[in-house]
CSV table of C-alpha atoms in Angstrom, one decimal:
chain,number,residue,atom,x,y,z
L,1,THR,CA,-0.1,9.6,9.7
L,2,GLY,CA,0.6,6.9,12.2
L,3,SER,CA,4.2,5.5,12.4
L,4,TYR,CA,4.8,4.7,8.7
L,5,GLU,CA,8.3,5.7,7.6
L,6,GLN,CA,9.9,6.6,4.4
L,7,ILE,CA,13.3,5.4,4.5
L,8,SER,CA,16.6,5.4,2.4
L,9,GLY,CA,18.4,2.4,2.0
L,10,THR,CA,17.9,-0.9,3.6
L,11,GLY,CA,15.7,-1.7,6.7
L,12,THR,CA,15.4,-4.6,8.8
L,13,ALA,CA,12.2,-6.2,8.6
L,14,VAL,CA,10.4,-7.9,11.8
L,15,ASN,CA,11.9,-11.1,11.1
L,16,GLY,CA,15.2,-10.0,10.7
L,17,THR,CA,15.3,-9.8,7.0
L,18,SER,CA,17.1,-7.0,5.2
L,19,VAL,CA,14.9,-5.2,2.9
L,20,SER,CA,16.0,-2.7,0.3
L,21,PRO,CA,14.1,-0.3,-1.9
L,22,HIS,CA,12.6,-2.0,-5.2
L,23,GLY,CA,14.0,1.2,-7.1
L,24,GLY,CA,15.8,4.2,-6.2
L,25,THR,CA,17.0,5.0,-2.7
L,26,LYS,CA,13.7,5.3,-0.8
L,27,MET,CA,10.7,3.1,0.1
L,28,ASP,CA,7.7,3.4,2.6
L,29,TRP,CA,7.4,1.1,5.4
L,30,MET,CA,4.1,0.7,7.0
L,31,ALA,CA,2.9,-1.2,10.3
L,32,GLY,CA,5.5,-3.6,11.5
L,33,TYR,CA,4.6,-3.1,15.1
L,34,ASP,CA,1.8,-4.2,17.5
L,35,ASN,CA,-1.4,-2.6,17.2
L,36,ALA,CA,-0.2,-0.5,14.3
L,37,ASP,CA,-2.7,1.8,12.2
L,38,ASP,CA,-0.9,3.6,9.6
L,39,TYR,CA,-2.1,5.6,6.7
L,40,LEU,CA,-0.3,6.9,3.6
L,41,TYR,CA,-2.3,8.9,1.0
L,42,GLN,CA,-1.9,11.0,-2.1
L,43,GLY,CA,-4.1,12.9,-4.0
L,44,PHE,CA,-4.3,13.5,-7.8
L,45,THR,CA,-6.5,13.9,-10.8
L,46,VAL,CA,-7.0,10.8,-13.0
L,47,PRO,CA,-6.7,12.0,-16.5
L,48,ASN,CA,-9.6,11.8,-18.9
L,49,VAL,CA,-7.9,10.2,-21.6
L,50,THR,CA,-8.7,7.6,-24.4
L,51,GLY,CA,-7.7,4.2,-23.3
L,52,ASN,CA,-6.8,2.6,-20.1
L,53,VAL,CA,-5.6,4.4,-16.8
L,54,ASN,CA,-3.6,2.3,-14.9
L,55,LEU,CA,-2.0,2.6,-11.3
L,56,SER,CA,0.9,0.5,-10.2
L,57,PHE,CA,3.0,0.2,-7.2
L,58,TRP,CA,5.7,-2.5,-5.8
L,59,LEU,CA,4.5,-4.4,-2.6
L,60,ARG,CA,6.8,-6.4,-0.2
L,61,THR,CA,5.1,-8.2,2.8
L,62,VAL,CA,7.3,-9.7,5.5
L,63,THR,CA,5.5,-11.1,8.4
L,64,THR,CA,6.0,-13.0,12.0
L,65,ASP,CA,2.3,-14.2,11.6
L,66,GLY,CA,2.6,-17.0,9.3
L,67,THR,CA,0.8,-17.3,6.2
L,68,THR,CA,-2.3,-19.4,7.2
L,69,THR,CA,-4.9,-17.1,8.9
L,70,ALA,CA,-5.1,-13.1,8.2
L,71,TYR,CA,-4.3,-11.0,11.1
L,72,ASP,CA,-2.6,-7.9,9.8
L,73,TYR,CA,-3.8,-6.1,6.5
L,74,LEU,CA,-3.1,-3.3,4.3
L,75,TYR,CA,-6.2,-1.9,2.2
L,76,VAL,CA,-5.7,0.1,-1.0
L,77,ASP,CA,-8.7,2.4,-1.5
L,78,VAL,CA,-9.6,5.3,-3.6
L,79,TYR,CA,-11.7,8.3,-1.6
L,80,ASN,CA,-13.0,11.5,-2.9
L,81,SER,CA,-10.4,14.3,-3.2
L,82,THR,CA,-11.2,15.3,0.5
L,83,GLY,CA,-10.8,12.0,1.8
L,84,THR,CA,-14.2,11.8,3.4
L,85,THR,CA,-15.9,9.3,1.5
L,86,ARG,CA,-14.5,6.0,0.1
L,87,LEU,CA,-15.4,5.4,-3.4
L,88,GLY,CA,-14.0,2.1,-3.9
L,89,THR,CA,-11.6,-0.7,-2.9
L,90,LEU,CA,-8.8,-1.5,-5.3
L,91,ALA,CA,-7.3,-4.5,-2.9
L,92,THR,CA,-6.8,-6.0,0.4
L,93,TYR,CA,-3.6,-7.7,1.4
L,94,SER,CA,-2.5,-9.6,4.6
L,95,ASN,CA,0.2,-11.3,6.1
L,96,LYS,CA,-1.4,-14.4,4.3
L,97,ASN,CA,0.3,-12.5,1.0
L,98,ALA,CA,3.8,-12.6,2.7
L,99,ALA,CA,6.1,-12.4,-0.6
L,100,THR,CA,9.0,-10.7,-1.9
L,101,TRP,CA,8.7,-7.5,-4.2
L,102,ALA,CA,5.8,-8.0,-6.6
L,103,GLN,CA,4.1,-5.2,-8.8
L,104,LYS,CA,0.1,-4.5,-8.2
L,105,THR,CA,-1.6,-3.1,-11.1
L,106,PHE,CA,-5.2,-1.5,-10.9
L,107,SER,CA,-7.6,0.1,-13.5
L,108,LEU,CA,-8.4,3.5,-12.8
L,109,ASN,CA,-11.0,3.8,-15.5
L,110,SER,CA,-14.0,4.4,-13.4
L,111,TYR,CA,-12.5,7.7,-11.8
L,112,LYS,CA,-11.4,9.4,-15.4
L,113,GLY,CA,-11.5,12.9,-14.9
L,114,GLN,CA,-12.0,12.8,-11.1
L,115,ALA,CA,-9.9,14.4,-8.4
L,116,ILE,CA,-9.3,11.4,-5.9
L,117,ARG,CA,-7.2,10.6,-2.9
L,118,LEU,CA,-5.4,7.2,-3.0
L,119,ARG,CA,-5.3,5.8,0.7
L,120,LEU,CA,-3.1,3.0,1.9
L,121,HIS,CA,-4.3,1.8,5.5
L,122,ALA,CA,-1.8,-0.8,7.3
L,123,THR,CA,-3.1,-2.5,10.5
L,124,ASN,CA,-1.5,-5.1,12.8
L,125,ASP,CA,-3.4,-6.9,15.5
L,126,SER,CA,-1.5,-7.0,19.3
L,127,SER,CA,1.2,-9.6,18.4
L,128,ASN,CA,3.4,-11.1,15.7
L,129,ALA,CA,3.7,-8.0,13.4
L,130,THR,CA,3.7,-7.9,9.7
L,131,ASP,CA,5.7,-5.1,7.6
L,132,PHE,CA,4.4,-3.7,4.4
L,133,PHE,CA,6.8,-2.1,2.3
L,134,VAL,CA,5.4,-0.1,-1.0
L,135,ASP,CA,7.6,1.5,-3.6
L,136,ASP,CA,7.7,3.1,-7.2
L,137,PHE,CA,4.0,4.3,-7.6
L,138,ASN,CA,3.2,4.9,-11.1
L,139,MET,CA,0.2,5.8,-13.4
L,140,THR,CA,0.1,4.9,-17.0
L,141,ASN,CA,-2.2,5.3,-20.1
L,142,PRO,CA,-0.5,2.0,-22.0
């Protein structure tokens, strides 16, 4: 919901930087405009297996806000399968974390056997936007 985009090929970030997908030909582009309020979510069941279950994705953050004070945010949350109850927060990123592509990895061990909804929520304040590009989601049982 909101104005996030799944784009093919290269996008031009708020500061004029060309951003290509981390892998493949598509990526999701969240926020990047004043007063952004974008949601991206996917439901799935975390397998109840022996060993660790990890979720990873790649994030690239481009900002015109600078990196001193946080103004724009990307929240990575786990909700129940219907999306009505937040079960936990995996991470919160902001314009302070502006960087090129970096892999983010989280344990899903506490959700084994549960149907969950992974939800990314990107917000921007009223000026100096931040783009959050996400790509290559993967769940592993190393």
